[in-house]
Structures are given as structure tokens and as C-alpha cells.
C-alpha atoms as one frame of an Amber mdcrd trajectory, in Angstrom:
protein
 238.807   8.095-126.787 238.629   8.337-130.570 239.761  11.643-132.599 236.890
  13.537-134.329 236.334  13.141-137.448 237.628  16.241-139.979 233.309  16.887
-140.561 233.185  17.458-136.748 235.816  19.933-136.719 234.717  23.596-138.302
 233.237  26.604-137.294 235.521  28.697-135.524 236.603  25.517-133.379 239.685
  23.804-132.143 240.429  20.330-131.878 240.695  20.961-128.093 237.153  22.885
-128.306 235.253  19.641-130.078 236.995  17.182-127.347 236.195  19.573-124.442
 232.105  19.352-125.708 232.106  15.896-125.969 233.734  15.745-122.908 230.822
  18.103-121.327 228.220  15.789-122.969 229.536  12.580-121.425 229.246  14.073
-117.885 225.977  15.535-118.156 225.173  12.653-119.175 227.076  10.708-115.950
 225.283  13.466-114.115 222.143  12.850-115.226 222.369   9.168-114.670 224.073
   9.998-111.252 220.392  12.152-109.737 218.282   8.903-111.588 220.203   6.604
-109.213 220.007   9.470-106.102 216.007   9.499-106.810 214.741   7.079-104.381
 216.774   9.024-101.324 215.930  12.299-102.457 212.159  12.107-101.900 212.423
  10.647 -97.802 216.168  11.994 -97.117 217.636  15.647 -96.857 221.165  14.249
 -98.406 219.190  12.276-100.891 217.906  15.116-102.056 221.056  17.357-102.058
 222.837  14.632-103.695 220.224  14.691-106.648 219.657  18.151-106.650 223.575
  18.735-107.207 224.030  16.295-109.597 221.263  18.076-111.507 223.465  21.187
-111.127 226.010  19.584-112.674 224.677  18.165-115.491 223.031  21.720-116.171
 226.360  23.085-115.995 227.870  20.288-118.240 225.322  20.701-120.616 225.751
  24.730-121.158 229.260  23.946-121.855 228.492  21.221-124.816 225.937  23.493
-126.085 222.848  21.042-125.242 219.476  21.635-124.006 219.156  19.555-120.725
 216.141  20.987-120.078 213.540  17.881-121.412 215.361  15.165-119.426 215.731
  17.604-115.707 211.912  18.130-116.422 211.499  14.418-116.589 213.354  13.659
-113.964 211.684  16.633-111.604 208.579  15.312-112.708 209.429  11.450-111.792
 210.797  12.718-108.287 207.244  15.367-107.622 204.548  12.583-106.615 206.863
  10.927-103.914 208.558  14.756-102.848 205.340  16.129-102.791 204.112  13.658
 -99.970 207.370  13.816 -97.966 206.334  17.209 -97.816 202.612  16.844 -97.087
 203.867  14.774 -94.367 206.181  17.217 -92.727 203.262  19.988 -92.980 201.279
  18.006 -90.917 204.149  17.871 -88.649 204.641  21.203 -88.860 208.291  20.062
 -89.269 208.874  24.144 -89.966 212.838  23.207 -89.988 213.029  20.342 -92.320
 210.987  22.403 -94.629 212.692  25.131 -94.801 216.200  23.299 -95.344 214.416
  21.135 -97.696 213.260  24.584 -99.679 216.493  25.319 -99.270 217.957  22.615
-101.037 215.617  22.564-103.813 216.429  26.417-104.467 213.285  29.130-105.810
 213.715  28.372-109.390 212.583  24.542-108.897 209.597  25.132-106.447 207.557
  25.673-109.508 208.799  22.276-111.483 208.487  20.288-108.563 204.703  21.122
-107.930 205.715  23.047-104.158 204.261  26.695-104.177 201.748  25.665-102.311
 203.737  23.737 -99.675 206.321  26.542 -99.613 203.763  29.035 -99.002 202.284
  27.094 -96.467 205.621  26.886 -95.144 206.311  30.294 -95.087 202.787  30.561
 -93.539 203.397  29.071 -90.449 206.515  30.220 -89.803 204.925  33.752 -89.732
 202.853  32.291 -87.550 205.039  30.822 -85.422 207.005  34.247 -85.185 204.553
  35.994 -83.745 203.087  34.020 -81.255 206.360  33.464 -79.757 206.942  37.690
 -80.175 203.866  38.440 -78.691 202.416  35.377 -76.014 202.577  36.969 -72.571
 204.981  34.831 -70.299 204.110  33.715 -67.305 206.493  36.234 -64.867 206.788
  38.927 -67.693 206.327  42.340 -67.157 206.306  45.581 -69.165 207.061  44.812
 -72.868 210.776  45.010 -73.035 212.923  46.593 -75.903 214.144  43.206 -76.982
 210.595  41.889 -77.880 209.423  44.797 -79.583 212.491  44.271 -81.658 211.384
  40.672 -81.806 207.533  41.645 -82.610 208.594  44.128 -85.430 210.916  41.298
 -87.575 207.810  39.071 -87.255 205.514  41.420 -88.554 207.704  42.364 -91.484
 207.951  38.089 -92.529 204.099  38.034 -91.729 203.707  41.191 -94.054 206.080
  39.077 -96.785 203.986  35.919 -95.877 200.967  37.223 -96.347 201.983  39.008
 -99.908 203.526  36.135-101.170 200.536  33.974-100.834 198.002  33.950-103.426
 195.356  31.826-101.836 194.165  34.464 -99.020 194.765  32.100 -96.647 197.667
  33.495 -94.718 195.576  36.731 -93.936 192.947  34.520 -92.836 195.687  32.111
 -90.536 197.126  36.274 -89.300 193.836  37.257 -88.370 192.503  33.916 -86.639
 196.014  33.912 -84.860 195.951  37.748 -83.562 192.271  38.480 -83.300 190.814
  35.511 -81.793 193.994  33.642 -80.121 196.534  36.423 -78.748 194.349  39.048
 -78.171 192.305  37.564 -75.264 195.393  36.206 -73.483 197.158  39.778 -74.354
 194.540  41.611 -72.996 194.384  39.751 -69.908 197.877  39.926 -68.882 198.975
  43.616 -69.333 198.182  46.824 -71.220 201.477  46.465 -73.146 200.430  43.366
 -74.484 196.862  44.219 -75.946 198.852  47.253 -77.330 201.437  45.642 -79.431
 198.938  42.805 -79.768 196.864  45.420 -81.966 199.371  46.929 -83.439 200.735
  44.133 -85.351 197.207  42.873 -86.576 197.166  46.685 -88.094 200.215  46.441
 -89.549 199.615  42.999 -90.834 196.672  44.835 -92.912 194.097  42.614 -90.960
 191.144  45.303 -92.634 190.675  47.779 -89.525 186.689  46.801 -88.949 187.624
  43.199 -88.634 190.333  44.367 -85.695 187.739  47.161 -84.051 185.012  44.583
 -84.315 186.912  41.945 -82.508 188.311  44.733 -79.889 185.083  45.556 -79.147
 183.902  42.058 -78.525 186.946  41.503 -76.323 186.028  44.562 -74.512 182.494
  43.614 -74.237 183.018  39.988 -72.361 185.969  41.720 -70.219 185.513  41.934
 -66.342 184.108  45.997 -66.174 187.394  46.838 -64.500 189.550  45.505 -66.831
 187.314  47.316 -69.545 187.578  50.331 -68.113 191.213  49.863 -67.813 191.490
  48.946 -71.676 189.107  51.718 -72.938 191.336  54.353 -71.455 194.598  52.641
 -72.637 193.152  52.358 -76.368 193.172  56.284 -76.996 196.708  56.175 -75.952
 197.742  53.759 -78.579 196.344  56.203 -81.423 199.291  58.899 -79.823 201.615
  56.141 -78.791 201.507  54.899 -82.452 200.804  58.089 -83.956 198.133  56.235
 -85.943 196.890  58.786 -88.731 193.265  56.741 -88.346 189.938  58.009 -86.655
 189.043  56.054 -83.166 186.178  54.085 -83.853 182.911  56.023 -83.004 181.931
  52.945 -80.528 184.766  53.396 -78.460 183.566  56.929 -77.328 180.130  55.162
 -77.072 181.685  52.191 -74.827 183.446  54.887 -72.980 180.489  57.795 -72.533
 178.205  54.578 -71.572 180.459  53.302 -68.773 181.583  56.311 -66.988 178.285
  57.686 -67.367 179.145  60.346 -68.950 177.294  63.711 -69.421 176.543  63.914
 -73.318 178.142  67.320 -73.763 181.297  66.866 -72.048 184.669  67.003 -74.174
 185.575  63.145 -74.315 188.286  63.905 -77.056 190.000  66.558 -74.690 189.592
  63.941 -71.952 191.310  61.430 -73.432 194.528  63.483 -74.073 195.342  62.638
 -70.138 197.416  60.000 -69.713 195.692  56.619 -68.537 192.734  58.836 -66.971
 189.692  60.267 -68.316 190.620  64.122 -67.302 190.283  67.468 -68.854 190.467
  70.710 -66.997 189.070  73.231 -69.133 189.082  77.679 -69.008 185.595  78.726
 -68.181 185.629  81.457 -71.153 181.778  81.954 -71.277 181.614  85.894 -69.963
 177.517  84.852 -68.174 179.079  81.681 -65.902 182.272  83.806 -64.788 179.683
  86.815 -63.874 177.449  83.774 -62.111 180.388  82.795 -60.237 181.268  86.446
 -58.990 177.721  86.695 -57.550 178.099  83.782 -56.016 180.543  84.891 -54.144
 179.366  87.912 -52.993 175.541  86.531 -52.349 177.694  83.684 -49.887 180.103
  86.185 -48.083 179.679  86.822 -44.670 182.253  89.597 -43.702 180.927  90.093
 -40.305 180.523  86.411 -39.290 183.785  84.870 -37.936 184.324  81.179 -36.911
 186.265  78.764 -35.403 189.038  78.375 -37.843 189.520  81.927 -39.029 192.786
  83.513 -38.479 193.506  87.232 -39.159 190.563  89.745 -40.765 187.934  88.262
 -42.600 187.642  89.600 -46.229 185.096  92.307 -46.811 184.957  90.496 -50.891
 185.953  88.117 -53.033 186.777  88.498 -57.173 186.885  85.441 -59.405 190.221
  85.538 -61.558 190.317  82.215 -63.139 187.838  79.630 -63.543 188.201  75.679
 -64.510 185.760  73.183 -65.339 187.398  69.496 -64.604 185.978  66.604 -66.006
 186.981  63.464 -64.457 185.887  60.113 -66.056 186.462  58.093 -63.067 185.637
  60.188 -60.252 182.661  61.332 -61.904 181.596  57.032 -62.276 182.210  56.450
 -58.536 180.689  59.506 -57.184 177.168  58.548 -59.463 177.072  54.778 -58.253
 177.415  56.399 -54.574 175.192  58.972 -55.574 172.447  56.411 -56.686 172.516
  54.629 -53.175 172.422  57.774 -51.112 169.026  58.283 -53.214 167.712  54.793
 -52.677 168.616  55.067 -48.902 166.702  58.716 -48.543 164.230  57.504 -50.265
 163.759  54.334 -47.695 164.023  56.306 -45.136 161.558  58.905 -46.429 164.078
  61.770 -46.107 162.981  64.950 -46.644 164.743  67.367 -48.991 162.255  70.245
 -50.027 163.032  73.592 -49.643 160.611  74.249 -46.750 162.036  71.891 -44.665
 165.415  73.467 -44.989 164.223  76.805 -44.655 162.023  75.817 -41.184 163.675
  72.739 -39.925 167.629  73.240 -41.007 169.693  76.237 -41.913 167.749  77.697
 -44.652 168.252  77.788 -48.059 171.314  76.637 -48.836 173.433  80.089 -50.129
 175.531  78.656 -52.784 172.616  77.017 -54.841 172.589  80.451 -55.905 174.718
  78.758 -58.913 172.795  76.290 -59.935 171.038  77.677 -63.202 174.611  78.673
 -64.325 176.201  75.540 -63.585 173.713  73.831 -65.678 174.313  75.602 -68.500
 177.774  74.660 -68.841 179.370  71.377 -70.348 178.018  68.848 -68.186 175.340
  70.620 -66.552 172.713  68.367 -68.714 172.837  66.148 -65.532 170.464  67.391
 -62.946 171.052  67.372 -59.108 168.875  64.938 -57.458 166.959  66.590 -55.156
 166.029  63.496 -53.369 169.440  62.861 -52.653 169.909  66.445 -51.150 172.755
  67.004 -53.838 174.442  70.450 -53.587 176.877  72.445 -55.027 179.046  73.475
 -51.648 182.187  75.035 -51.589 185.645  73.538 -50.313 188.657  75.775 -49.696
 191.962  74.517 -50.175 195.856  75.002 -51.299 197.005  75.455 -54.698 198.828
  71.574 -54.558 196.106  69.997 -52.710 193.747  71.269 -55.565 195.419  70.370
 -58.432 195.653  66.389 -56.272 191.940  66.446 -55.732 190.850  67.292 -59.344
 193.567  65.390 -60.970 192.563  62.105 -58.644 190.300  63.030 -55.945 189.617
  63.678 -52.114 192.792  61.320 -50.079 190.590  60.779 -47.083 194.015  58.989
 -45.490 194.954  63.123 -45.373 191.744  64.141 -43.331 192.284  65.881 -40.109
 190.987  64.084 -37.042 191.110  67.480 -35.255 187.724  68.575 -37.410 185.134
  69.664 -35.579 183.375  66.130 -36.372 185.894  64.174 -36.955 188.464  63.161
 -40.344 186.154  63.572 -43.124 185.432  65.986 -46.159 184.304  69.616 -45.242
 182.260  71.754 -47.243 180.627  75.214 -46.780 177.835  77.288 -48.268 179.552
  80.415 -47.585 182.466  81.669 -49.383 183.713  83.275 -46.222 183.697  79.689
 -44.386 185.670  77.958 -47.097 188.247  80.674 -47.781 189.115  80.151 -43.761
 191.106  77.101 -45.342 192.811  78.346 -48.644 196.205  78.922 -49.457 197.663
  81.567 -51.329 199.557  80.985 -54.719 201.199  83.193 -57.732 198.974  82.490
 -60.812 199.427  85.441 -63.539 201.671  87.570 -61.718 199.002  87.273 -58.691
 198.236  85.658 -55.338 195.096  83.763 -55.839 193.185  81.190 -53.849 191.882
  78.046 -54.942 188.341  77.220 -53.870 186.920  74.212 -55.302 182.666  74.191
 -56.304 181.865  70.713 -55.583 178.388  68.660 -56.480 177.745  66.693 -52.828
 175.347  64.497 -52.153 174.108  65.203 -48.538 171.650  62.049 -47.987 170.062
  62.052 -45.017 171.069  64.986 -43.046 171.756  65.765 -39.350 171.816  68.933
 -38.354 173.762  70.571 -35.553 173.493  74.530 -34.553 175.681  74.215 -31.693
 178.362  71.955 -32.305
């Protein structure tokens, strides 16, 4: 209440000037006596500790005004309040209060985490959190289906905090928490509820820089301990998430491994064009190479029978047959189920001591079967590393068809719900050595400005064979 003396008055300054500073000094001091008093609350009590961290404010603000340096007596009383603050806060970790902490972050404000001793907590804090994001973003629930827009949106706003998390945080231990989390946590229950899942499961632990052989690694494990038709399932899916993505990275070499190993695949067929199908292992590829298409041409004409006409034929039989088109198809999954049906048939002839040399055809059966005629070309194309089993009494044979029903069989395979009980034995799959036979059943379609005729060359495994000259 007392007027400054005439030495405090100079400078530049105003008699209103000198009584505003020591005005300003008196409440930062109040101020600073006010978040003393608040000190006790502030270190178990979210309005303790807004109380003392605005009354530090305000004597901050006071103090800029007098011209003084508060800076010494907030540091002593940050570093008075740390030791209890800091085990509130231990205390809510171990909680995993995720709220409180964040308010109580909050409160405190970024340029104070440092003073106060809390990085560590705060990144911890922000730790979980990410945490916490994505497992609620990307845990399957129980009636879900399909991956809806709304959690992708949901999945991509916790990847971008985990990505923030994770770059925030010194330690390394939030890319360890992301990859324990995604890797060894999500992606076995993702996996096992849908395709989606395991998808967007992946993706975020790629975009969450989780180092690509730590996710492949743990992919392939997954993969490995999976029921084989849910690893079949996933293996095909995984190629799709490299276009679905449009992931500028290789696929790992052991997923065409995994993949050639289960479908028992022949080594030279064109996995990378097969996996450009949708969900299936399929590739239907030109037959360019000028020897198989002449092969194939000779075929026919070595199997027609232009004078022979059958049960089934309607109008004049063709005198020939010309090859416009050929087309290898390689089908993953057909190609599995016909081998494991394959290997029985062989274990069955060979328990019943079934006979499947040539002289036995040629004295006891038909003869020589025509269309084997084939065989050395068919083995020199993509594929053809796998031998026929003779044992087995696998053939190629020829099936005529129409243009639709061929594209169904080669793009999934024989519907036996569709065979004809009027066949001469019965609903079942019919195939012929003889051109001539098998074109009895084509239809005609436009291909290159053309009518053509599909007729399908087929490797069937005859087994044990009964044979019947006068059906």
C-alpha cells in the first residue's frame, strides 16, 4: 500500500507501471503459495492437480508481467510434487486406468511431462492405448461377418496412433507390445474366423513397420499348425492381399513352396500366373509351342473314325478334324483331389493285382488305347514332368462338350449333380479314345470369327477295368 520510492521509479516507467509489477509480484507470489497448499490433492486427485497446475499458470503469468524468473521455485515445487505423482501414476498403469491417464496428461500439459519425471509413463500411456485401438479395430466378433467399411475406417485411425506410438517411444518397446499384440495374439483368432480378418490383420502389422520377416515368419507358422483346409484356404487368399493392397513387395519364396507342396504341384507349372485367379489356383494358358499343336492335329486324325457311327451320333460323321486353338489349364485344386483319388485307385489295382500292360489291352480289352498317341507330347509341356501311372491304368481320353460347360469344368470341375441318367451306364463321366466318339457330344461356338468345338483332353485314371463289347 505504500508509494515507491523516487529510486524505484526510472527507466522509461510510470508510477502506474512500478505499482502494476509489484502488484504482479505479490500474486505470483499468492500463486505460488496457492499450488504449495494444492500439493497434497494434486498427486491422488484429478482437481487437485488442476487446481495446482493452474495456480502454477498463474504465477508464471504473474511473474512475466513483474519481470521475474519463476522458473527456480515451479522447478521446486514440480520436483516436491514428482515422487508422490509419479506413483499415482505407476498405480493407474497397472490399472491400465487408460482414461485417468490421459486426462491426467492432459492436465499436466507436454511442456511439464519432462519436469515432472513422466515420459516414460506417458509413453507407456500412449502405448497401450495403441494397443487398445487395435484390438478393439481388429478382434473378430462373435456374429460378424465380412469386414465392414466402418471398421476398416476404425482399423486405419488405429494404425496411424500405433504408427505415432511406436515413433514416439524411444525404448523399442511399443514395436515389441505391436508385434506381440498382432503376430502372436490377433492373428490366430483372425485367421480362424474369416479371410477378411487375417487380411487386415496383416496389413496393419505391415504398416505398423513390424520388419516383414518377423510377419512372414509368424504367417508361416500360423499356416503351418492350421487345419490343411483352412491352409489351403489362407495360402490362396495371401496372393490376393499383395493385389488387394497393391503391396510393391515380393511374396515370400516359402509361400510358393507351402503352396507347390500342398497341391502337389508339378514343378514347371506357372504358379505366379495361377495365382492371378481369384481365390483359386487357375491358369488357362495358349498352347504356342508349333511341335504340341502339330501332336494334337495327329491325334486327331490317328483317333477319327469316319466310317464308324454310334449310338449318339446325329447327322454325318466328319470325314476330319483341325485343331484351331489349344489351352493348357492348370487347376490347383482339382489337380490335389484328382492325385489323392489317383493314389487310391493305384493302391486298390495294385491289391487286386490288376493288370494294366499293353498286352493285356491289346488281347484281353479293346486294344491299344488310340489317344495315348499323345502322350510323349503331353509330357513335354508344362506339367508333363508328372508321369501317368500305369498301374493305375491312367489315360489321356477325350470328352466332348459345349463351349459353357467347358469353360465350368476347367474353371471348377466335372458337376456330377448334371450327369445324365439316360447314359448308356448310367449318370457318370464319359470319355472316348476316338475323336469321332467325343465330338458326337460337342457344341458349336464363334471363337475368332469361327464355329469351333470344344473337346476337352483329360488325364483319367481307369483302375480296375470292366470291359463291355456289347453293351
Amino acid at each position: 500500500g505504500r508509494l515507491p520510492a523516487a529510486a524505484e521509479v526510472g527507466g522509461g516507467m510510470t508510477l502506474q507501471d512500478v505499482l502494476r509489477c509489484h502488484w504482479d509480484a505479490s500474486q505470483m507470489e499468492q500463486a505460488l503459495q496457492t499450488a504449495r497448499g494444492t500439493m497434497a490433492a494434486a498427486a491422488g486427485i484429478e482437481q487437485g492437480l488442476e487446481s495446482f497446475m493452474d495456480a502454477i499458470d498463474l504465477a508464471e503469468f504473474h511473474a512475466q508481467q513483474a519481470g521475474q524468473d519463476p522458473r527456480p521455485a515451479v522447478q521446486d515445487l514440480l520436483q516436491e510434487l514428482q515422487p508422490s505423482l509419479s506413483k499415482h501414476f505407476d498405480k493407474l498403469l497397472r490399472e491400465k486406468n487408460l482414461d485417468k491417464l490421459e486426462s491426467l496428461l492432459g492436465t499436466i500439459g507436454a511442456a511439464r511431462v519432462d519436469a515432472l519425471g513422466l515420459r516414460e509413463a506417458k509413453q507407456e500411456t500412449n502405448r497401450l492405448r495403441s494397443l487398445m485401438l487395435l484390438r478393439a479395430a481388429l478382434l473378430p466378433l462373435p456374429e460378424q461377418s465380412g469386414f465392414p467399411s466402418d471398421r476398416q475406417l476404425q482399423v486405419r485411425n488405429a494404425i496411424m496412433n500405433a504408427k505415432a506410438s511406436r515413433d514416439r517411444d524411444t525404448s523399442g518397446q511399443a514395436a515389441s507390445a505391436l508385434s506381440a499384440l498382432l503376430l502372436e495374439e490377433l492373428l490366430p483368432d483372425c485367421a480362424a474366423h474369416s479371410n477378411q480378418h487375417f487380411g487386415w490383420t496383416l496389413y496393419a502389422a505391415l504398416e505398423v513397420r513390424i520388419p516383414e520377416p518377423e510377419v512372414w515368419q509368424a504367417t508361416r507358422a500360423l499356416l503351418e499348425q492350421c487345419a490343411p483346409s483352412r491352409r489351403e484356404e489362407l495360402m490362396v487368399y495371401l496372393p490376393q492381399l499383395f493385389k488387394q493392397w497393391q503391396w510393391q513387395r515380393p511374396m515370400p519364396e516359402w509361400l510358393f513352396d507351402m503352396l507347390k507342396s500342398t497341391y502337389r504341384l508339378p514343378a514347371d507349372w506357372d504358379l505366379t500366373s495361377m495365382l492371378r485367379s481369384e481365390n483359386v489356383l487357375l491358369a488357362k494358358t495358349a498352347v504356342t509351342d508349333a511341335a504340341a499343336l502339330l501332336a494334337f492335329n495327329l491325334m486327331l486324325q490317328r483317333t477319327a473314325l469316319p466310317d464308324r457311327r454310334t449310338r449318339d451320333r446325329r447327322g454325318a460323321v466328319p470325314r476330319s478334324y483341325k485343331v484351331v486353338r489349344a489351352v493348357q489349364v492348370m487347376n490347383g485344386r482339382n489337380w490335389q483331389s484328382y492325385l489323392l483319388r489317383r493314389d487310391e485307385i493305384l493302391q486298390e489295382c495294385r491289391r487286386l493285382r490288376a493288370r494294366c500292360d499293353d498286352a493285356h489291352w491289346r488281347d484281353n480289352l479293346n486294344g491299344e488305347v488310340m489317344s495315348m498317341c499323345i502322350q510323349d507330347a503331353m509330357a513335354a509341356l508344362p506339367g508333363g514332368s508328372e508321369p501317368l501311372q500305369a498301374e493305375a491304368n491312367e489315360m489321356w481320353l477325350l470328352h466332348g462338350t459345349s463351349p459353357d460347360a467347358a469353360d465350368g469344368i476347367t474353371s471348377e470341375d466335372f458337376d456330377m449333380t448334371r450327369a445324365n441318367p439316360s447314359g448308356l451306364f448310367g449318370a457318370g463321366v464319359y470319355f472316348a479314345e476316338s475323336v469321332s466318339k467325343s465330338d458326337e457330344y460337342v457344341r458349336g461356338g464363334r471363337f475368332g470369327g469361327q464355329e469351333v468345338f470344344p473337346l476337352l483332353l483329360c488325364r483319367v485314371s481307369l483302375g480296375y477295368v470292366y470291359y463291355c463289347d456289347d453293351p
